[in-house]
Coordinates of C-alpha atoms in Angstrom, one line a residue:
Chain A
M1 CA 64.6 84.9 102.4
K2 CA 64.8 86.7 99.2
F3 CA 64.2 84.9 95.9
K4 CA 65.4 85.9 92.5
S5 CA 63.0 86.5 89.6
K6 CA 64.6 83.5 87.9
Q7 CA 63.9 81.3 90.9
Y8 CA 60.3 82.3 90.9
A9 CA 59.9 81.7 87.2
E10 CA 61.5 78.2 87.5
A11 CA 59.3 77.4 90.4
L12 CA 56.2 78.4 88.6
Y13 CA 57.1 76.3 85.6
E14 CA 57.7 73.3 87.7
L15 CA 54.5 73.7 89.7
L16 CA 52.5 74.0 86.5
E17 CA 54.3 71.0 84.9
F18 CA 53.2 68.6 87.6
A19 CA 49.8 70.1 88.5
P20 CA 46.8 68.6 86.7
E21 CA 44.9 70.8 84.2
E22 CA 42.0 71.7 86.5
K23 CA 44.3 72.8 89.4
T24 CA 46.1 75.4 87.2
S25 CA 44.1 78.4 88.5
E26 CA 44.5 77.3 92.0
V27 CA 48.3 77.0 91.6
L28 CA 48.5 80.4 90.0
E29 CA 46.4 81.9 92.8
K30 CA 48.7 80.5 95.5
F31 CA 51.7 81.6 93.6
V32 CA 50.6 85.2 93.4
E33 CA 49.6 85.0 97.1
T34 CA 53.1 83.8 98.0
M35 CA 54.6 86.6 96.0
F36 CA 52.5 89.1 97.9
E37 CA 53.6 87.7 101.2
N38 CA 57.3 87.9 100.2
G39 CA 56.8 91.5 99.0
D40 CA 58.0 90.6 95.5
F41 CA 55.0 91.5 93.5
G42 CA 56.9 94.3 91.9
K43 CA 59.0 91.7 90.1
M44 CA 56.0 90.3 88.3
D45 CA 56.9 91.7 84.8
E46 CA 60.4 90.4 85.0
I47 CA 59.2 87.0 86.3
L48 CA 56.7 86.6 83.5
E49 CA 59.3 87.4 80.9
I50 CA 61.7 84.8 82.3
F51 CA 58.8 82.4 82.6
G52 CA 58.0 82.9 78.9
K53 CA 61.6 82.1 77.9
E54 CA 61.8 79.2 80.3
W55 CA 58.5 77.8 78.8
D56 CA 59.9 78.1 75.3
R57 CA 63.1 76.5 76.2
K58 CA 61.5 73.5 77.9
E59 CA 58.9 73.0 75.2
G60 CA 61.5 73.4 72.4
V61 CA 60.1 76.5 70.9
V62 CA 62.4 79.0 69.3
G63 CA 61.3 82.5 68.5
A64 CA 62.9 83.8 65.3
K65 CA 62.9 87.1 63.4
I66 CA 63.4 87.3 59.7
V67 CA 64.1 90.7 58.3
T68 CA 63.6 91.1 54.5
A69 CA 63.4 94.0 52.1
Y70 CA 60.0 92.9 50.8
E71 CA 57.3 90.3 51.5
I72 CA 58.6 86.8 51.0
S73 CA 56.7 83.7 50.1
E74 CA 55.7 81.0 52.5
E75 CA 58.1 78.5 50.9
A76 CA 61.0 80.8 51.6
V77 CA 60.0 81.2 55.2
E78 CA 59.8 77.4 55.4
V79 CA 63.4 77.0 54.1
L80 CA 64.6 79.4 56.8
R81 CA 62.5 77.6 59.4
E82 CA 64.2 74.3 58.4
Y83 CA 67.6 76.0 58.7
I84 CA 66.8 77.1 62.3
I85 CA 65.5 73.7 63.2
S86 CA 68.6 72.1 61.9
R87 CA 70.8 74.4 63.9
T88 CA 68.9 74.3 67.2
G89 CA 66.9 71.0 67.2
A90 CA 63.8 72.9 68.1
S91 CA 60.4 71.3 67.8
R92 CA 58.7 74.5 66.8
V93 CA 59.9 77.8 65.4
D94 CA 57.7 80.9 65.8
V95 CA 58.7 83.1 62.9
R96 CA 58.1 86.8 62.8
N97 CA 58.6 88.5 59.5
E98 CA 59.7 92.1 59.4
I99 CA 60.0 94.3 56.4
D100 CA 63.0 96.7 56.2
E101 CA 63.7 98.3 52.9
E102 CA 67.1 99.5 54.1
I103 CA 68.6 96.1 53.7
L104 CA 67.9 96.2 50.0
G105 CA 67.7 92.4 49.4
G106 CA 68.4 89.1 51.0
A107 CA 67.5 88.4 54.6
I108 CA 68.7 88.7 58.1
V109 CA 67.7 85.8 60.3
E110 CA 67.8 86.3 64.1
Y111 CA 67.1 83.6 66.6
E112 CA 68.3 83.0 70.2
D113 CA 71.6 84.9 70.4
K114 CA 72.6 84.2 66.8
V115 CA 72.4 86.4 63.8
L116 CA 72.8 85.3 60.2
D117 CA 73.2 88.4 58.1
A118 CA 72.7 87.5 54.4
S119 CA 71.5 90.9 53.3
L120 CA 72.5 92.7 50.2
K121 CA 73.4 95.7 52.3
K122 CA 76.1 93.8 54.1
D123 CA 77.5 92.3 50.9
I124 CA 77.8 95.7 49.3
K125 CA 79.5 97.1 52.4
E126 CA 82.0 94.2 52.3
L127 CA 82.5 94.8 48.6
K128 CA 83.2 98.5 49.3
E129 CA 85.8 97.6 51.9
L130 CA 87.5 95.2 49.4
I131 CA 87.7 97.8 46.7
V132 CA 88.7 100.8 48.9
S133 CA 91.4 99.0 50.8
Chain B
M1 CA 99.5 103.3 38.8
P2 CA 97.2 102.4 35.9
K3 CA 97.6 104.4 32.7
T4 CA 94.2 104.3 31.0
K5 CA 90.6 104.3 32.1
D6 CA 90.2 100.8 30.7
Q7 CA 92.8 99.6 33.1
I8 CA 91.0 101.2 36.0
V9 CA 87.7 99.6 35.0
E10 CA 89.5 96.3 34.5
Q11 CA 91.0 96.5 37.9
I12 CA 87.7 97.2 39.6
K13 CA 86.0 94.5 37.6
G14 CA 88.6 92.1 38.7
K15 CA 88.1 93.0 42.3
I16 CA 84.3 92.6 42.0
E17 CA 84.7 89.2 40.4
G18 CA 86.9 88.1 43.1
F19 CA 84.3 89.0 45.7
K20 CA 82.3 86.1 47.0
P21 CA 79.4 87.1 49.2
K22 CA 79.2 84.9 52.2
A23 CA 76.9 84.8 55.1
V24 CA 78.4 83.8 58.5
E25 CA 76.3 83.1 61.5
E26 CA 77.3 85.4 64.3
N27 CA 77.0 84.9 68.0
V28 CA 75.6 88.2 69.4
G29 CA 74.6 89.7 72.6
S30 CA 73.2 93.0 73.9
V31 CA 74.5 95.4 76.5
L32 CA 72.7 95.1 79.9
Q33 CA 74.8 97.6 81.8
V34 CA 77.8 99.8 81.2
G35 CA 79.8 102.0 83.5
D36 CA 83.2 102.4 85.1
G37 CA 84.8 100.9 82.1
I38 CA 82.9 97.6 82.6
A39 CA 80.1 96.3 80.5
R40 CA 77.7 93.4 81.3
V41 CA 76.4 91.7 78.2
S42 CA 73.6 89.1 77.8
G43 CA 73.6 86.5 75.1
L44 CA 77.0 85.6 73.7
S45 CA 76.4 82.0 74.7
E46 CA 79.5 80.8 72.9
A47 CA 81.9 83.4 74.3
M48 CA 85.3 82.4 75.6
S49 CA 87.3 83.9 78.4
S50 CA 89.6 86.8 77.4
E51 CA 88.1 86.9 74.0
M52 CA 87.7 90.2 72.1
I53 CA 84.2 91.6 71.6
R54 CA 83.0 94.5 69.4
F55 CA 80.3 96.9 70.7
E56 CA 78.3 98.2 67.7
T57 CA 77.4 101.7 69.0
S58 CA 74.4 103.6 67.8
K59 CA 76.7 106.2 66.3
G60 CA 78.1 103.5 64.0
E61 CA 81.5 103.5 65.7
S62 CA 82.9 100.2 67.0
V63 CA 84.3 100.0 70.5
Y64 CA 86.3 96.9 71.5
G65 CA 86.3 95.0 74.8
V66 CA 87.7 92.0 76.4
I67 CA 85.7 89.3 78.2
L68 CA 87.0 88.6 81.7
N69 CA 84.0 87.0 83.4
L70 CA 81.8 84.2 82.1
E71 CA 78.7 84.0 84.3
E72 CA 75.4 82.0 84.2
D73 CA 73.4 84.4 82.1
E74 CA 75.8 87.1 81.1
V75 CA 79.4 88.0 80.5
G76 CA 81.5 90.7 82.2
A77 CA 83.9 92.6 79.9
I78 CA 86.3 95.5 80.2
V79 CA 85.8 98.2 77.6
L80 CA 89.0 99.4 75.7
G81 CA 88.0 102.8 74.5
D82 CA 85.3 105.3 75.1
S83 CA 82.7 103.5 77.1
S84 CA 80.4 106.6 77.0
L85 CA 79.6 105.7 73.4
I86 CA 78.0 102.4 74.5
K87 CA 74.3 102.4 75.4
E88 CA 72.2 99.8 77.0
G89 CA 70.8 97.4 74.4
D90 CA 73.6 98.0 71.9
R91 CA 74.6 94.9 69.9
V92 CA 77.8 93.1 70.8
V93 CA 79.5 90.7 68.4
R94 CA 82.2 88.1 69.2
E95 CA 85.5 88.6 67.4
D96 CA 86.6 85.0 67.8
R97 CA 90.2 86.0 68.7
I98 CA 92.3 87.2 71.7
L99 CA 93.2 90.9 71.9
E100 CA 96.1 91.5 69.4
I101 CA 98.4 94.5 68.8
P102 CA 100.5 95.3 65.8
V103 CA 104.2 94.3 66.1
G104 CA 107.1 94.7 63.8
E105 CA 110.3 96.7 63.2
D106 CA 108.5 100.0 62.8
V107 CA 107.3 100.1 66.4
V108 CA 110.9 100.9 67.4
G109 CA 111.4 104.6 68.2
R110 CA 107.7 105.1 68.7
V111 CA 105.4 106.0 71.5
L112 CA 102.3 103.8 71.6
N113 CA 99.2 103.2 73.7
P114 CA 98.5 99.7 74.9
M115 CA 96.3 99.0 71.9
G116 CA 99.4 99.6 69.7
E117 CA 98.1 102.9 68.3
P118 CA 100.8 105.6 68.0
I119 CA 100.3 108.6 70.2
D120 CA 103.5 110.5 69.2
G121 CA 102.0 112.1 66.1
K122 CA 104.6 110.5 63.8
G123 CA 102.1 108.7 61.6
K124 CA 100.6 105.2 61.4
I125 CA 102.3 102.0 62.2
S126 CA 102.5 100.2 58.8
S127 CA 103.2 96.8 60.1
K128 CA 100.5 94.2 59.2
K129 CA 101.8 91.6 61.6
T130 CA 99.9 91.3 64.9
S131 CA 100.5 89.3 68.0
P132 CA 98.2 88.3 70.9
I133 CA 98.9 90.2 74.1
E134 CA 98.5 87.1 76.3
K135 CA 100.8 84.2 75.5
I136 CA 102.0 81.2 77.5
A137 CA 105.6 81.7 78.6
P138 CA 108.3 79.5 76.9
G139 CA 108.6 76.1 78.6
V140 CA 111.6 74.2 80.0
I141 CA 112.6 72.8 76.6
E142 CA 113.0 76.1 75.0
R143 CA 115.0 77.8 77.7
A144 CA 118.7 78.2 78.6
S145 CA 120.2 79.5 81.7
V146 CA 121.2 83.1 81.9
S147 CA 124.8 83.4 80.7
S148 CA 125.7 86.8 79.2
P149 CA 125.6 90.1 81.1
L150 CA 123.4 93.1 80.6
Q151 CA 125.4 96.1 81.6
T152 CA 123.3 98.7 83.3
G153 CA 126.2 101.2 83.3
I154 CA 125.6 101.8 87.0
K155 CA 128.6 100.9 89.1
A156 CA 126.7 99.7 92.1
I157 CA 124.5 97.4 90.1
D158 CA 127.1 96.0 87.7
S159 CA 129.4 95.2 90.5
M160 CA 127.2 94.0 93.3
V161 CA 123.9 93.0 91.8
P162 CA 124.8 92.0 88.3
I163 CA 122.0 91.5 85.8
G164 CA 122.1 88.9 83.1
R165 CA 120.3 88.7 79.8
G166 CA 117.0 86.9 80.4
Q167 CA 116.9 87.7 84.0
R168 CA 114.0 89.4 85.9
E169 CA 115.4 91.9 88.4
L170 CA 113.0 93.9 90.5
I171 CA 113.7 97.5 91.3
I172 CA 111.9 98.3 94.6
G173 CA 111.8 101.3 96.9
D174 CA 109.7 104.3 98.1
R175 CA 108.6 107.1 95.8
Q176 CA 111.2 109.6 94.7
L177 CA 114.2 107.4 95.4
G178 CA 115.3 107.1 91.7
K179 CA 113.7 103.8 90.6
T180 CA 112.8 105.1 87.2
A181 CA 116.3 106.8 87.0
I182 CA 118.0 103.4 87.2
A183 CA 115.7 102.0 84.5
I184 CA 116.3 104.9 82.2
D185 CA 120.1 104.9 82.7
T186 CA 120.0 101.2 81.8
I187 CA 118.2 101.9 78.6
I188 CA 120.7 104.7 77.7
N189 CA 123.6 102.3 78.4
Q190 CA 122.3 99.8 75.8
K191 CA 123.4 102.1 73.0
G192 CA 125.4 100.1 70.5
E193 CA 124.8 96.9 72.4
N194 CA 122.2 95.6 69.9
I195 CA 119.5 95.3 72.5
K196 CA 115.9 96.5 71.8
C197 CA 114.4 98.3 74.8
I198 CA 110.8 98.7 75.7
Y199 CA 109.6 101.0 78.4
V200 CA 106.1 100.4 79.6
A201 CA 104.7 103.3 81.6
I202 CA 101.8 102.0 83.7
G203 CA 99.6 104.6 85.3
Q204 CA 102.4 107.3 85.2
K205 CA 101.8 111.0 85.0
E206 CA 101.8 112.1 81.4
S207 CA 104.3 114.9 82.2
K208 CA 106.8 112.4 83.6
I209 CA 106.5 110.2 80.5
A210 CA 107.0 113.2 78.2
G211 CA 110.2 114.0 80.2
I212 CA 111.4 110.5 79.9
V213 CA 110.8 110.4 76.2
S214 CA 112.7 113.6 75.6
K215 CA 115.6 112.5 77.8
L216 CA 115.8 109.3 75.8
E217 CA 115.8 111.3 72.6
D218 CA 118.5 113.6 73.9
H219 CA 120.7 110.5 74.5
G220 CA 119.9 108.9 71.2
A221 CA 118.2 106.1 73.0
M222 CA 114.9 106.3 71.1
D223 CA 116.6 104.7 68.1
Y224 CA 116.2 101.3 69.7
T225 CA 113.4 102.0 72.2
T226 CA 109.7 101.7 72.2
V227 CA 107.6 103.4 74.8
I228 CA 104.2 102.0 75.7
V229 CA 102.1 104.5 77.6
A230 CA 99.0 103.9 79.8
G231 CA 98.8 107.3 81.6
A232 CA 97.3 108.1 84.9
S233 CA 94.1 109.4 83.3
D234 CA 93.6 106.3 81.2
P235 CA 90.9 103.8 82.3
A236 CA 91.9 100.8 84.4
S237 CA 91.2 98.5 81.5
T238 CA 93.9 100.2 79.4
I239 CA 96.4 100.3 82.3
F240 CA 95.7 96.6 82.9
I241 CA 96.7 95.4 79.4
A242 CA 99.7 97.7 79.0
P243 CA 102.5 95.4 80.4
Y244 CA 101.1 92.5 78.3
A245 CA 101.1 94.6 75.2
G246 CA 104.7 95.6 75.9
C247 CA 105.6 92.0 76.4
A248 CA 104.0 91.0 73.1
I249 CA 106.2 93.5 71.3
A250 CA 109.3 92.1 73.2
E251 CA 108.4 88.6 72.1
Y252 CA 108.4 89.6 68.4
F253 CA 112.1 90.5 68.7
L254 CA 112.7 87.5 71.0
D255 CA 111.3 85.2 68.3
K256 CA 113.8 86.8 65.8
G257 CA 116.6 85.8 68.2
E258 CA 117.3 89.3 69.5
D259 CA 117.9 90.5 73.0
V260 CA 115.3 92.7 74.5
L261 CA 115.2 94.8 77.7
I262 CA 111.7 95.6 79.0
I263 CA 110.9 97.8 81.9
Y264 CA 107.5 97.7 83.7
D265 CA 107.1 101.0 85.5
D266 CA 105.4 100.2 87.8
L267 CA 103.6 97.0 88.7
S268 CA 102.1 98.4 91.9
K269 CA 99.8 100.6 89.8
H270 CA 99.1 97.7 87.6
A271 CA 97.9 95.6 90.5
V272 CA 95.8 98.5 91.7
S273 CA 94.1 98.8 88.3
Y274 CA 93.5 95.1 88.3
R275 CA 92.0 95.3 91.7
E276 CA 89.7 98.1 90.4
I277 CA 88.5 95.9 87.6
S278 CA 88.1 92.9 89.7
L279 CA 86.0 94.7 92.3
L280 CA 83.8 96.2 89.6
L281 CA 83.3 92.8 88.2
R282 CA 82.3 91.7 91.7
R283 CA 85.0 89.2 92.1
P284 CA 85.6 88.5 95.8
P285 CA 88.3 90.6 97.4
G286 CA 91.2 89.1 99.4
R287 CA 94.1 90.5 101.2
E288 CA 94.4 94.3 100.8
A289 CA 91.2 93.9 98.7
Y290 CA 93.3 92.4 95.8
P291 CA 91.6 89.5 94.1
G292 CA 92.8 86.0 94.6
D293 CA 94.6 85.8 91.3
V294 CA 96.8 88.8 91.7
F295 CA 99.9 86.6 92.0
Y296 CA 99.1 84.9 88.7
L297 CA 98.6 88.4 87.2
H298 CA 102.3 89.1 87.7
S299 CA 103.8 85.6 87.5
R300 CA 102.4 85.0 84.1
L301 CA 103.7 88.3 82.9
L302 CA 107.2 87.9 84.4
E303 CA 107.6 84.3 83.3
R304 CA 107.5 85.5 79.8
A305 CA 110.9 87.0 80.4
C306 CA 113.4 84.3 79.4
K307 CA 116.6 83.3 77.7
L308 CA 116.0 80.9 74.9
N309 CA 118.5 78.2 73.9
D310 CA 120.2 78.3 70.5
D311 CA 117.7 75.8 69.0
Y312 CA 115.0 78.4 69.5
G313 CA 117.0 81.4 68.3
G314 CA 118.9 82.2 71.4
G315 CA 117.1 85.5 72.1
S316 CA 116.3 86.9 75.5
I317 CA 113.9 89.1 77.3
T318 CA 115.3 90.8 80.4
A319 CA 112.6 92.3 82.6
L320 CA 113.1 95.1 85.1
P321 CA 109.8 95.4 86.9
I322 CA 109.5 98.3 89.3
I323 CA 107.5 98.2 92.6
E324 CA 106.8 101.2 94.7
T325 CA 106.6 100.5 98.4
Q326 CA 104.9 102.6 101.1
A327 CA 107.3 103.8 103.8
G328 CA 109.8 101.1 103.0
D329 CA 107.3 98.3 103.7
V330 CA 108.5 95.4 101.6
S331 CA 106.3 92.9 103.4
A332 CA 103.1 94.3 101.9
Y333 CA 101.2 92.0 99.6
I334 CA 102.3 93.0 96.1
P335 CA 106.0 93.6 97.0
T336 CA 106.4 90.2 98.5
N337 CA 104.6 88.6 95.6
V338 CA 106.9 90.2 93.0
I339 CA 110.0 89.7 95.1
S340 CA 109.2 85.9 95.1
I341 CA 108.6 85.8 91.4
T342 CA 111.7 87.7 90.3
D343 CA 115.4 86.5 90.2
G344 CA 116.5 89.2 92.7
Q345 CA 115.8 92.8 93.7
I346 CA 117.6 96.1 93.7
Y347 CA 116.4 97.7 97.0
L348 CA 116.5 101.5 97.2
D349 CA 116.8 103.0 100.6
G350 CA 115.5 106.4 101.7
Q351 CA 118.2 107.0 104.3
L352 CA 121.0 106.4 101.9
F353 CA 119.3 108.7 99.4
Y354 CA 119.1 111.5 101.8
K355 CA 122.7 111.0 102.9
G356 CA 123.6 111.7 99.3
N357 CA 124.5 108.2 98.2
R358 CA 122.8 108.2 94.9
P359 CA 121.8 105.8 93.3
A360 CA 120.6 104.8 96.8
I361 CA 121.1 101.1 96.3
D362 CA 121.2 99.2 99.6
A363 CA 123.8 96.6 98.9
G364 CA 122.8 94.5 101.9
N365 CA 119.2 94.0 100.9
S366 CA 119.8 93.8 97.1
V367 CA 120.5 90.5 95.6
S368 CA 120.8 89.0 92.1
R369 CA 120.1 85.3 92.1
V370 CA 121.3 84.4 88.7
G371 CA 123.3 87.4 87.4
G372 CA 126.6 86.3 89.0
D373 CA 126.9 83.5 86.4
A374 CA 126.5 86.1 83.7
Q375 CA 129.0 88.6 85.0
L376 CA 132.2 89.1 83.0
K377 CA 135.0 87.2 84.7
I378 CA 137.1 90.2 85.2
V379 CA 134.3 92.2 86.8
K380 CA 133.4 89.2 88.9
K381 CA 137.0 89.0 90.2
V382 CA 137.3 92.7 91.1
A383 CA 133.7 93.1 92.3
G384 CA 133.7 90.0 94.4
K385 CA 136.3 91.5 96.7
M386 CA 134.4 94.8 96.7
R387 CA 131.3 93.1 97.9
L388 CA 133.2 91.7 100.8
E389 CA 134.7 95.0 101.7
A390 CA 131.3 96.7 101.5
A391 CA 129.8 94.1 103.9
Q392 CA 132.7 94.5 106.4
Y393 CA 132.5 98.3 106.2
R394 CA 128.8 98.3 107.0
E395 CA 129.4 96.1 110.0
L396 CA 132.3 98.1 111.3
A397 CA 130.7 101.4 110.7
A398 CA 127.7 100.4 112.8
F399 CA 130.0 99.0 115.4
T400 CA 132.4 101.9 115.7
Q401 CA 129.8 104.6 115.7
F402 CA 130.1 105.1 119.4
G403 CA 133.7 104.4 120.2
S404 CA 136.6 106.7 119.2
D405 CA 139.7 104.6 119.8
I406 CA 140.0 102.1 117.0
D407 CA 143.0 100.0 116.0
Q408 CA 145.0 100.6 112.8
E409 CA 143.5 97.7 110.9
T410 CA 139.9 98.7 111.6
K411 CA 140.7 102.3 110.6
E412 CA 142.1 101.1 107.3
K413 CA 139.0 99.1 106.6
L414 CA 136.8 102.1 107.4
D415 CA 138.9 104.3 105.2
R416 CA 138.6 101.8 102.4
G417 CA 134.8 101.5 102.9
E418 CA 134.4 105.3 102.8
R419 CA 136.1 105.4 99.5
L420 CA 134.0 102.5 98.3
V421 CA 130.8 104.3 99.1
E422 CA 132.2 107.4 97.4
I423 CA 133.0 105.7 94.1
L424 CA 129.6 104.0 94.0
K425 CA 128.0 107.4 93.8
Q426 CA 127.0 108.2 90.2
D427 CA 125.1 111.0 88.5
Q428 CA 121.9 110.4 86.7
Y429 CA 122.1 109.9 82.9
S430 CA 125.8 109.1 83.0
P431 CA 126.1 105.3 82.7
L432 CA 129.7 104.1 82.8
D433 CA 131.3 101.7 80.4
V434 CA 132.3 98.3 81.9
S435 CA 136.0 98.8 81.2
C436 CA 136.1 102.0 83.1
Q437 CA 134.2 100.3 85.9
V438 CA 136.9 97.6 86.1
L439 CA 139.6 100.3 86.3
I440 CA 138.1 102.1 89.2
F441 CA 137.2 98.9 91.1
Y442 CA 140.7 97.5 90.6
A443 CA 142.2 100.8 91.8
L444 CA 140.0 100.6 95.0
I445 CA 140.7 97.0 96.0
N446 CA 144.4 97.3 95.3
G447 CA 144.8 100.4 97.4
Y448 CA 145.4 102.9 94.7
L449 CA 142.8 105.2 96.1
D450 CA 143.9 105.0 99.7
D451 CA 146.1 108.2 99.4
V452 CA 143.4 110.2 97.6
E453 CA 141.2 112.3 99.8
V454 CA 137.5 111.2 99.8
K455 CA 136.4 114.6 98.7
D456 CA 138.8 114.5 95.7
L457 CA 137.6 111.1 94.6
K458 CA 135.0 112.3 92.2
E459 CA 137.5 114.5 90.4
F460 CA 140.1 111.8 90.5
E461 CA 137.7 109.3 88.9
K462 CA 136.7 111.6 86.1
G463 CA 140.3 112.3 85.3
L464 CA 141.1 108.6 85.3
Y465 CA 138.5 107.8 82.7
E466 CA 139.7 110.7 80.5
F467 CA 143.3 109.7 80.9
A468 CA 142.5 106.1 80.1
E469 CA 140.5 106.9 77.0
N470 CA 143.2 109.2 75.7
N471 CA 146.3 107.2 76.6
A472 CA 145.3 103.6 77.1
S473 CA 142.3 103.0 74.9
E474 CA 143.8 99.7 74.0
T475 CA 143.7 98.4 77.5
L476 CA 140.1 99.5 77.8
T477 CA 139.0 97.5 74.7
Q478 CA 141.1 94.6 75.9
I479 CA 139.3 94.5 79.3
K480 CA 136.0 94.2 77.4
K481 CA 137.2 91.8 74.8
K482 CA 139.3 89.4 76.9
A483 CA 137.2 89.9 80.0
E484 CA 139.6 87.9 82.1
L485 CA 142.0 89.1 84.8
D486 CA 145.2 87.3 84.2
E487 CA 148.7 88.5 85.1
E488 CA 149.2 90.4 81.9
M489 CA 145.9 92.2 82.2
G490 CA 146.7 93.0 85.8
E491 CA 150.0 94.5 84.8
N492 CA 148.3 96.6 82.1
I493 CA 145.8 98.0 84.4
K494 CA 148.4 98.7 87.0
K495 CA 150.4 100.6 84.4
V496 CA 147.5 102.7 83.5
L497 CA 146.8 103.6 87.1
E498 CA 150.4 104.3 87.9
N499 CA 150.8 106.5 84.9
Y500 CA 147.7 108.4 85.7
K501 CA 148.7 109.0 89.3
E502 CA 152.0 110.3 88.1
T503 CA 150.3 113.0 86.0
R504 CA 148.4 114.1 89.0
V505 CA 151.4 114.9 91.2

C-alpha cells in the first residue's frame, strides 16, 4: 500500500507525541526503516516540510514575515506580533524581518495565507489610480 | 474643463484629500500547477466556490480565474485568459465576488466575448453596470404562464410548433440540417417587434460567426441583437461561461420588463467543454465521460428563461437552445437531458432535408408543450386543422406507397397533403409575416389551392402576398390586430383569395 507524504508526516507527529523523551531516537530509526521498506525514502524532503508545518500547527506556532523599508524597533515588531496573535490565536509567533526599500515605507505583514499590505508603495499606487481615473 | 492652473491644482488637491489609505488583509495563495486552462492553487483557505480569483503574474499583468473545486489543501480553478502568463509560485488573490460582466443598453448591436469585452473593434463598452453570470432562476412567485406568441416567421414552426414568449424550445438535429438557419431567421423576424435578441455562439467556427453577423447586419437585425462569441479556438473555460454570460445580459433587459430572445448555439459543444474541464479537474466521469452534474449544468441555465408576471415587470426570456445529434441519435445523453428540460423541441430530419423540404422540420417528432396557449387565436384555428391534415397525410403516404388503386377520398387527402408539404417549404432569410401565413393556411384548408398545380404553388404563394399587400393591406393588419377568426374575418379573407385567383386566370 502506498502512503502519501502527508500521511507519513502525521504518523510521525503522532508517534513522537506519545513516545517518551528517551525513545525518540528509536522511533525515528524505525520510522526511517519503514520508509526504506516502503520505498518512499525519496519523499523525505516533502515529508519533513509537511511535518514542520504540522508541528507548528499543533503547537500553535505561526511563522510570520514582516517586510519593511528600513529596520524597525522591537516595540513595532511587538505590536505586529500582537496583531497576528489576535487574528490567529497562536501561542507563539516566529517573526522574520525583511528589508525591502522598494516598498518605501509602512509594512507588509505575511502570515499563514494572509497578507496585510500597509506599505506606502501600495497607498501611492491606489492614489494614482484615484487621480488618473 | 478647468480654466486656470489654480483650478487644476485645487482639483488634484481635493482628490488627494479625499484619499484615505487603508490596509485590508487579503487571503492569498500560490500557484502549484498550471496547464490546460486549469490552475491548482494552495492557500486561499477562505475561498468560496465559483468565486473569482486574480493571478498576479510576474509580468505585472493580472489574469482572472474562477474557482470550481475546493479540496483539502488546494483549490482547482479555471483560467479566463492567457494561462501561459501564469507561472508556478505566482501569487493568487481572492476577489470576493462571483464573475461579473458589463451589462447595459450599449451592448446591443455589439459582438462580445464571454467576459463582456468587445471584439468587433467598435470601441469600449461604456456601461458601468455589471451583473454576475450565475444567478438563481426566478421562482414560482415571480413567474406567469406563457401567454403571448413569439413569431419565428417560419410557417412550419408558427403553425405546428408555436413558440411563446418565455418558452424554452429546443432545436435538435444532425449537422448541416439548418438548425442555425432557423435561429437566425427567428432573430431577423423580430424586427419591429420590440424584442432584444442575443445570439450566443458556443464553440463555433469563427468564419461561421462572421457570416452570421454580416447576415444580421444586412437584414438590419444587429440594431437589436447582441452576439456573444466563444470560438472554437477559445479555451474550454471561456466556452463554458459563454451561455451564462449571454443569460446575464438577457436578464438585464428582463429586469427592465422587456422581452428577450436568446439562442444558445450549441449546447452539445458546451457540454463537451464542461466535460473537458471536469476531467482535467479530476472529477469522476460518468456516462459518455460527462461528469455527474452535467444535467444541472443545462437545467440551471435554461430555468433562467421565464415569463415574469406583471408585478415583476412582465418581461420574458425566450430560449432557443440548439443541440447537435450524431446520426439522428436523440437518445444520447445530452440530447435526452436537454429534451427533458425544455418545453418542446423542433426536430430536423435528414431525409426531409435531402428530399428538398426545407426547413426540414419533422412535424411528427416536433412538439411545443406550452406554445399552443400563446398562439394567436386565428392562427390556432387555421393551423389546428393543418396539423391534423399533416398527420393524416403522413399516415396515408406511408400506407399507399405500394398500392396504386386508391379511392377518391384518399386521393384528395394525398393531394391536399402534397400541397401542404409544398407550402411549408420556405427559403432561408425570408421570414413571413403572421398575417400572410394566415392567408396561405386558410387558402389550403378551405381548398383554394386544390386546383393549383403543386409545381406552381411557390409562384402562386409569392403572388398572393404581393397582391394582398397591394390591394388588401387592411385585411392583413386586421388579421394581426383582431387575431380572431369570426365570420366577418373569414369573409374578408375569402374575398382576398377570390380576387387574387381572378387576377391569375
